Coordinates of C-alpha atoms (C1' of nucleotides) in Angstrom, one line a residue:
Chain A
M251 CA 8.4 15.2 17.1
N252 CA 8.3 17.9 14.4
K253 CA 5.5 19.6 12.7
S254 CA 5.5 17.6 9.5
N255 CA 5.4 14.3 11.3
L256 CA 2.3 15.5 13.2
K257 CA 0.6 16.6 10.0
L258 CA 1.2 13.2 8.5
I259 CA -0.2 11.5 11.5
A260 CA -3.2 13.7 11.4
V261 CA -4.0 12.9 7.8
L262 CA -3.5 9.2 8.4
E263 CA -5.8 9.4 11.3
R264 CA -8.4 11.2 9.3
T265 CA -8.3 9.0 6.3
G266 CA -7.8 5.7 8.1
G267 CA -6.4 2.8 6.1
F268 CA -3.5 2.9 3.8
A269 CA -2.3 5.7 1.5
S270 CA 0.8 6.2 -0.6
A271 CA 3.2 9.0 0.0
Q272 CA 2.0 10.7 -3.3
E273 CA -1.6 10.4 -2.2
L274 CA -0.9 11.9 1.2
H275 CA 1.0 14.7 -0.4
Q276 CA -1.9 15.5 -2.7
I277 CA -4.4 15.4 0.2
L278 CA -2.3 17.9 2.2
R279 CA -1.8 20.1 -0.9
R280 CA -5.5 20.0 -1.6
E281 CA -6.2 21.3 1.9
G282 CA -3.9 24.3 1.3
D283 CA -0.9 22.9 3.0
G284 CA 2.2 23.8 1.0
I285 CA 4.2 20.9 2.3
G286 CA 6.8 19.5 -0.1
L287 CA 6.8 16.0 -1.4
T288 CA 10.3 15.5 0.0
T289 CA 9.1 16.4 3.5
V290 CA 6.3 13.9 3.2
Y291 CA 8.7 11.1 2.3
R292 CA 11.0 12.1 5.1
A293 CA 8.3 12.3 7.7
L294 CA 6.9 8.9 6.7
Q295 CA 10.3 7.4 6.9
T296 CA 11.0 8.6 10.4
L297 CA 7.5 7.6 11.5
V298 CA 8.2 4.1 10.1
D299 CA 11.5 4.0 11.9
D300 CA 9.8 5.0 15.1
K301 CA 7.2 2.3 14.5
I302 CA 4.4 4.9 14.5
V303 CA 3.3 3.9 11.0
D304 CA 3.3 0.6 9.1
L305 CA 4.8 0.3 5.6
L306 CA 3.3 -2.2 3.2
R307 CA 3.4 -2.6 -0.6
R308 CA 0.8 -2.4 -3.2
E309 CA 0.7 -5.1 -5.9
D310 CA 2.7 -2.7 -8.1
G311 CA 5.3 -2.2 -5.5
E312 CA 4.3 1.3 -4.5
A313 CA 4.8 1.9 -0.7
I314 CA 1.7 2.5 1.3
Y315 CA 1.5 3.7 4.9
R316 CA -0.9 3.4 7.8
L317 CA -0.9 4.2 11.5
C318 CA 0.1 1.3 13.6
G319 CA -2.3 0.2 16.2
D320 CA -0.8 -0.1 19.7
T321 CA -0.8 -3.9 19.5
H322 CA 1.5 -5.9 17.2
H323 CA -0.6 -7.3 14.5
H324 CA -0.5 -8.5 10.9
H325 CA -2.6 -7.8 7.8
L326 CA -4.8 -9.6 5.5
V327 CA -4.9 -7.6 2.3
C328 CA -7.2 -8.0 -0.6
K329 CA -5.3 -7.8 -3.9
G330 CA -8.5 -6.6 -5.7
C331 CA -10.0 -3.8 -3.6
G332 CA -7.1 -3.1 -1.3
N333 CA -9.3 -3.7 1.7
T334 CA -7.4 -4.7 4.8
V335 CA -8.2 -6.6 8.0
E336 CA -6.0 -6.6 11.1
I337 CA -5.4 -10.1 12.3
E338 CA -4.0 -11.8 15.3
G339 CA -0.8 -13.7 14.7
G340 CA -0.3 -15.9 17.8
A341 CA 1.0 -18.8 15.8
V342 CA 3.5 -16.5 14.0
E343 CA 4.8 -14.9 17.1
K344 CA 5.5 -18.3 18.5
W345 CA 7.1 -19.5 15.3
A346 CA 9.4 -16.5 15.0
K347 CA 10.5 -16.9 18.6
V348 CA 11.3 -20.6 18.2
I349 CA 13.2 -20.2 15.0
A350 CA 15.2 -17.3 16.3
E351 CA 16.2 -19.3 19.4
E352 CA 17.1 -22.3 17.2
Y353 CA 19.6 -20.2 15.3
G354 CA 20.9 -18.2 18.2
F355 CA 19.4 -14.9 17.0
R356 CA 18.5 -12.2 19.5
D357 CA 16.7 -8.9 19.4
V358 CA 14.3 -10.3 16.8
G359 CA 11.3 -8.9 15.0
H360 CA 9.3 -10.2 12.2
T361 CA 6.9 -9.4 9.4
A362 CA 4.0 -11.5 8.1
E363 CA 1.3 -10.5 5.7
I364 CA -1.3 -12.5 4.0
F365 CA -2.7 -11.4 0.7
G366 CA -5.5 -12.8 -1.5
L367 CA -8.9 -12.0 -3.0
C368 CA -11.8 -11.2 -0.7
E369 CA -15.3 -12.5 -1.2
K370 CA -16.4 -9.5 -3.2
C371 CA -13.5 -9.5 -5.6
Chain B
M111 CA 6.4 -21.2 -25.5
N112 CA 9.0 -19.0 -27.1
K113 CA 12.8 -19.1 -26.8
S114 CA 13.1 -16.2 -24.3
N115 CA 10.6 -17.7 -21.9
L116 CA 12.6 -21.0 -21.9
K117 CA 15.8 -19.1 -21.3
L118 CA 14.3 -17.4 -18.3
I119 CA 13.0 -20.6 -16.9
A120 CA 16.4 -22.2 -17.3
V121 CA 18.1 -19.5 -15.4
L122 CA 15.6 -19.6 -12.6
E123 CA 16.0 -23.3 -12.4
R124 CA 19.8 -23.0 -12.3
T125 CA 19.9 -20.2 -9.7
G126 CA 17.0 -21.4 -7.5
G127 CA 15.3 -19.0 -5.2
F128 CA 14.5 -15.3 -6.0
A129 CA 15.9 -13.0 -8.5
S130 CA 14.9 -9.6 -9.9
A131 CA 14.4 -8.9 -13.6
Q132 CA 17.6 -6.8 -13.6
E133 CA 19.6 -9.6 -12.0
L134 CA 18.3 -12.2 -14.4
H135 CA 19.2 -10.0 -17.3
Q136 CA 22.7 -9.5 -16.0
I137 CA 23.2 -13.2 -15.5
L138 CA 22.1 -14.0 -19.0
R139 CA 24.3 -11.2 -20.4
R140 CA 27.3 -12.4 -18.3
E141 CA 26.8 -15.8 -19.9
G142 CA 27.1 -14.3 -23.4
D143 CA 23.4 -14.1 -24.2
G144 CA 22.6 -10.8 -25.8
I145 CA 19.0 -10.9 -24.6
G146 CA 17.5 -7.4 -24.1
L147 CA 16.1 -6.1 -20.8
T148 CA 12.8 -5.5 -22.5
T149 CA 12.5 -9.1 -23.5
V150 CA 13.4 -10.3 -20.0
Y151 CA 10.6 -8.2 -18.5
R152 CA 8.2 -9.4 -21.2
A153 CA 9.1 -13.1 -20.7
L154 CA 8.7 -12.8 -16.9
Q155 CA 5.3 -11.2 -17.3
T156 CA 3.9 -13.9 -19.5
L157 CA 5.4 -16.5 -17.2
V158 CA 3.7 -14.9 -14.3
D159 CA 0.4 -14.7 -16.2
D160 CA 0.8 -18.4 -17.0
K161 CA 1.4 -19.1 -13.4
I162 CA 4.8 -20.6 -14.2
V163 CA 6.6 -18.0 -12.1
D164 CA 5.7 -16.4 -8.8
L165 CA 6.1 -12.6 -8.3
L166 CA 7.1 -11.3 -4.9
R167 CA 8.4 -8.0 -3.6
R168 CA 11.7 -7.1 -1.9
E169 CA 11.6 -4.7 1.0
D170 CA 12.4 -1.9 -1.3
G171 CA 9.5 -2.7 -3.6
E172 CA 11.6 -4.3 -6.4
A173 CA 9.9 -7.2 -8.0
I174 CA 11.5 -10.6 -7.6
Y175 CA 10.6 -13.8 -9.3
R176 CA 10.9 -17.5 -8.7
L177 CA 9.7 -20.7 -10.3
C178 CA 6.3 -21.9 -8.9
G179 CA 6.7 -25.2 -7.2
D180 CA 10.0 -24.4 -5.7
T181 CA 9.5 -25.2 -2.1
H182 CA 8.1 -22.3 -0.3
H183 CA 10.3 -21.0 2.5
H184 CA 11.0 -18.0 4.6
H185 CA 14.1 -16.1 5.7
L186 CA 15.9 -15.4 8.9
V187 CA 18.0 -12.3 8.3
C188 CA 20.7 -10.8 10.5
K189 CA 20.4 -7.0 10.8
G190 CA 24.1 -6.8 11.5
C191 CA 25.9 -8.7 8.9
G192 CA 23.1 -9.4 6.4
N193 CA 23.6 -13.1 6.6
T194 CA 20.5 -15.0 5.7
V195 CA 19.2 -18.5 6.5
E196 CA 16.4 -20.2 4.7
I197 CA 13.9 -21.6 7.1
E198 CA 10.9 -23.8 7.1
G199 CA 7.6 -22.2 7.9
G200 CA 5.1 -24.9 8.5
A201 CA 3.4 -23.0 11.3
V202 CA 3.1 -20.0 9.1
E203 CA 1.6 -21.8 6.2
K204 CA -1.0 -23.3 8.4
W205 CA -1.7 -19.9 10.0
A206 CA -2.1 -18.2 6.7
K207 CA -4.5 -20.8 5.4
V208 CA -6.7 -20.7 8.5
I209 CA -6.9 -17.0 8.6
A210 CA -7.7 -16.7 4.9
E211 CA -10.5 -19.2 5.2
E212 CA -11.8 -17.5 8.3
Y213 CA -12.3 -14.3 6.3
G214 CA -13.4 -15.9 3.1
F215 CA -10.3 -15.0 1.1
R216 CA -9.2 -17.1 -1.8
D217 CA -6.1 -17.2 -4.1
V218 CA -4.0 -16.4 -1.1
G219 CA -0.3 -16.0 -0.6
H220 CA 1.8 -14.7 2.2
T221 CA 5.1 -13.2 3.2
A222 CA 6.9 -13.8 6.5
E223 CA 10.5 -12.9 7.5
I224 CA 12.3 -12.8 10.7
F225 CA 15.1 -10.4 11.4
G226 CA 17.4 -10.0 14.4
L227 CA 21.0 -10.2 15.4
C228 CA 23.0 -13.4 14.8
E229 CA 25.4 -14.8 17.4
K230 CA 28.5 -13.1 15.9
C231 CA 26.9 -9.6 15.7
Chain C
dA125 C1' 19.2 39.3 19.4
dT126 C1' 22.3 35.5 17.8
dG127 C1' 24.6 31.3 16.3
dG128 C1' 24.1 26.7 15.3
dA129 C1' 21.3 22.7 14.5
dA130 C1' 17.3 20.9 12.5
dA131 C1' 13.7 21.2 9.2
dT132 C1' 12.1 22.4 4.7
dG133 C1' 11.2 22.2 -0.2
dA134 C1' 12.5 22.9 -5.1
dT135 C1' 15.3 20.7 -8.2
dA136 C1' 17.9 17.1 -10.1
dA137 C1' 19.4 12.4 -9.9
dT138 C1' 18.4 7.4 -9.6
dC139 C1' 16.4 3.2 -10.7
dA140 C1' 13.0 -0.2 -11.9
dT141 C1' 9.6 -0.8 -15.2
dT142 C1' 6.9 0.3 -19.6
dT143 C1' 6.1 2.1 -24.0
dC144 C1' 7.4 2.8 -28.7
dC145 C1' 9.0 1.6 -32.8
dA146 C1' 12.0 -0.2 -36.2
dT147 C1' 14.2 -4.5 -37.3
dT148 C1' 14.8 -9.5 -37.2
dT149 C1' 13.1 -14.0 -36.8
dT150 C1' 9.8 -17.5 -37.5
dG151 C1' 6.1 -20.1 -39.4
dT152 C1' 3.1 -21.1 -43.1
dG153 C1' 0.9 -21.5 -47.5
dA154 C1' 1.8 -21.4 -52.5
Chain D
dT85 C1' 12.2 -23.0 -51.9
dC86 C1' 10.0 -18.4 -51.7
dA87 C1' 7.3 -14.7 -50.2
dC88 C1' 4.9 -12.6 -46.7
dA89 C1' 2.4 -11.9 -42.5
dA90 C1' 2.6 -12.4 -37.6
dA91 C1' 5.3 -12.8 -33.7
dA92 C1' 9.4 -11.8 -31.2
dT93 C1' 13.1 -8.9 -30.2
dG94 C1' 15.9 -5.1 -28.3
dG95 C1' 17.5 -0.3 -28.1
dA96 C1' 16.0 4.1 -26.9
dA97 C1' 13.0 7.1 -24.7
dA98 C1' 9.2 7.8 -21.4
dT99 C1' 7.3 7.1 -17.0
dG100 C1' 6.7 7.2 -12.1
dA101 C1' 8.1 6.5 -7.5
dT102 C1' 11.7 7.4 -4.4
dT103 C1' 16.2 9.5 -2.9
dA104 C1' 20.0 12.8 -2.9
dT105 C1' 21.5 17.6 -3.0
dC106 C1' 21.7 22.0 -1.4
dA107 C1' 20.4 26.6 -0.5
dT108 C1' 17.1 28.7 2.5
dT109 C1' 14.2 29.1 6.6
dT110 C1' 12.6 28.0 11.2
dC111 C1' 13.7 26.7 16.0
dC112 C1' 15.6 27.2 20.3
dA113 C1' 18.8 27.8 23.9
dT114 C1' 21.9 31.2 25.3

DNA sequence: ATGGAAATGATAATCATTTCCATTTTGTGA
DNA sequence: TCACAAAATGGAAATGATTATCATTTCCAT
């Protein structure tokens, strides 16, 4: 684990919730860290590969990142305010497993997100 | 409803499933239609506004479009060869609906994909 | 201390999408 | 049919996120 990765993890811990690469870069810069945008992207990518952070998309397609919790979960995201709730996905886990078996797939993972408008928006 | 909008609808009907703006533009061009990329984007935007077309996102953030009312389905993707199977997701539809209600969300959609290695890979 | 691998960051390239603007088409009233 | 305003169109340039390049710096084991 290199220095940049740790920095990004620290910021994500501090801010909580989702942030884009550009935002994370700005935050670090504002705090006096001279880290380059390239390095931010690189660190985020390896953290995603290592399943340390989650990658989602904003409505406009911009990538946003957040620390994974230790349990596998899914997200309920508000399209209006961006607020996010972690949810249980028991039904989805089962569904993915059944389908994968049906088609003879192994080593399977899955993604599932729900998005809509929350009560306030 | 103007001419470009109708053209886009026609292509989406013909191709079925998802396509990006760039792909739709190429298809039309290949067929001899001199439609401009700008017009394709404009038409897709108004079709989305009018809820005639759905807008989703690829993994890489690129916008993809499909006619509303196409049966909603999900994908089983092989990480090895990239082969893709369209699958039914009844369990997922139900799950998304229940969760959304539980948290008071409205106007909800969802994404769900399964990925793994197929028999050959 | 030293050599090689990994990490870094500035810059340039890429690619989807938007904006701008000049031109063409369309619809409508006289 | 004609003239003219409004809408539609499309090429070019702008934008903004992300990725590739590459020279330089930092690490680390020897």
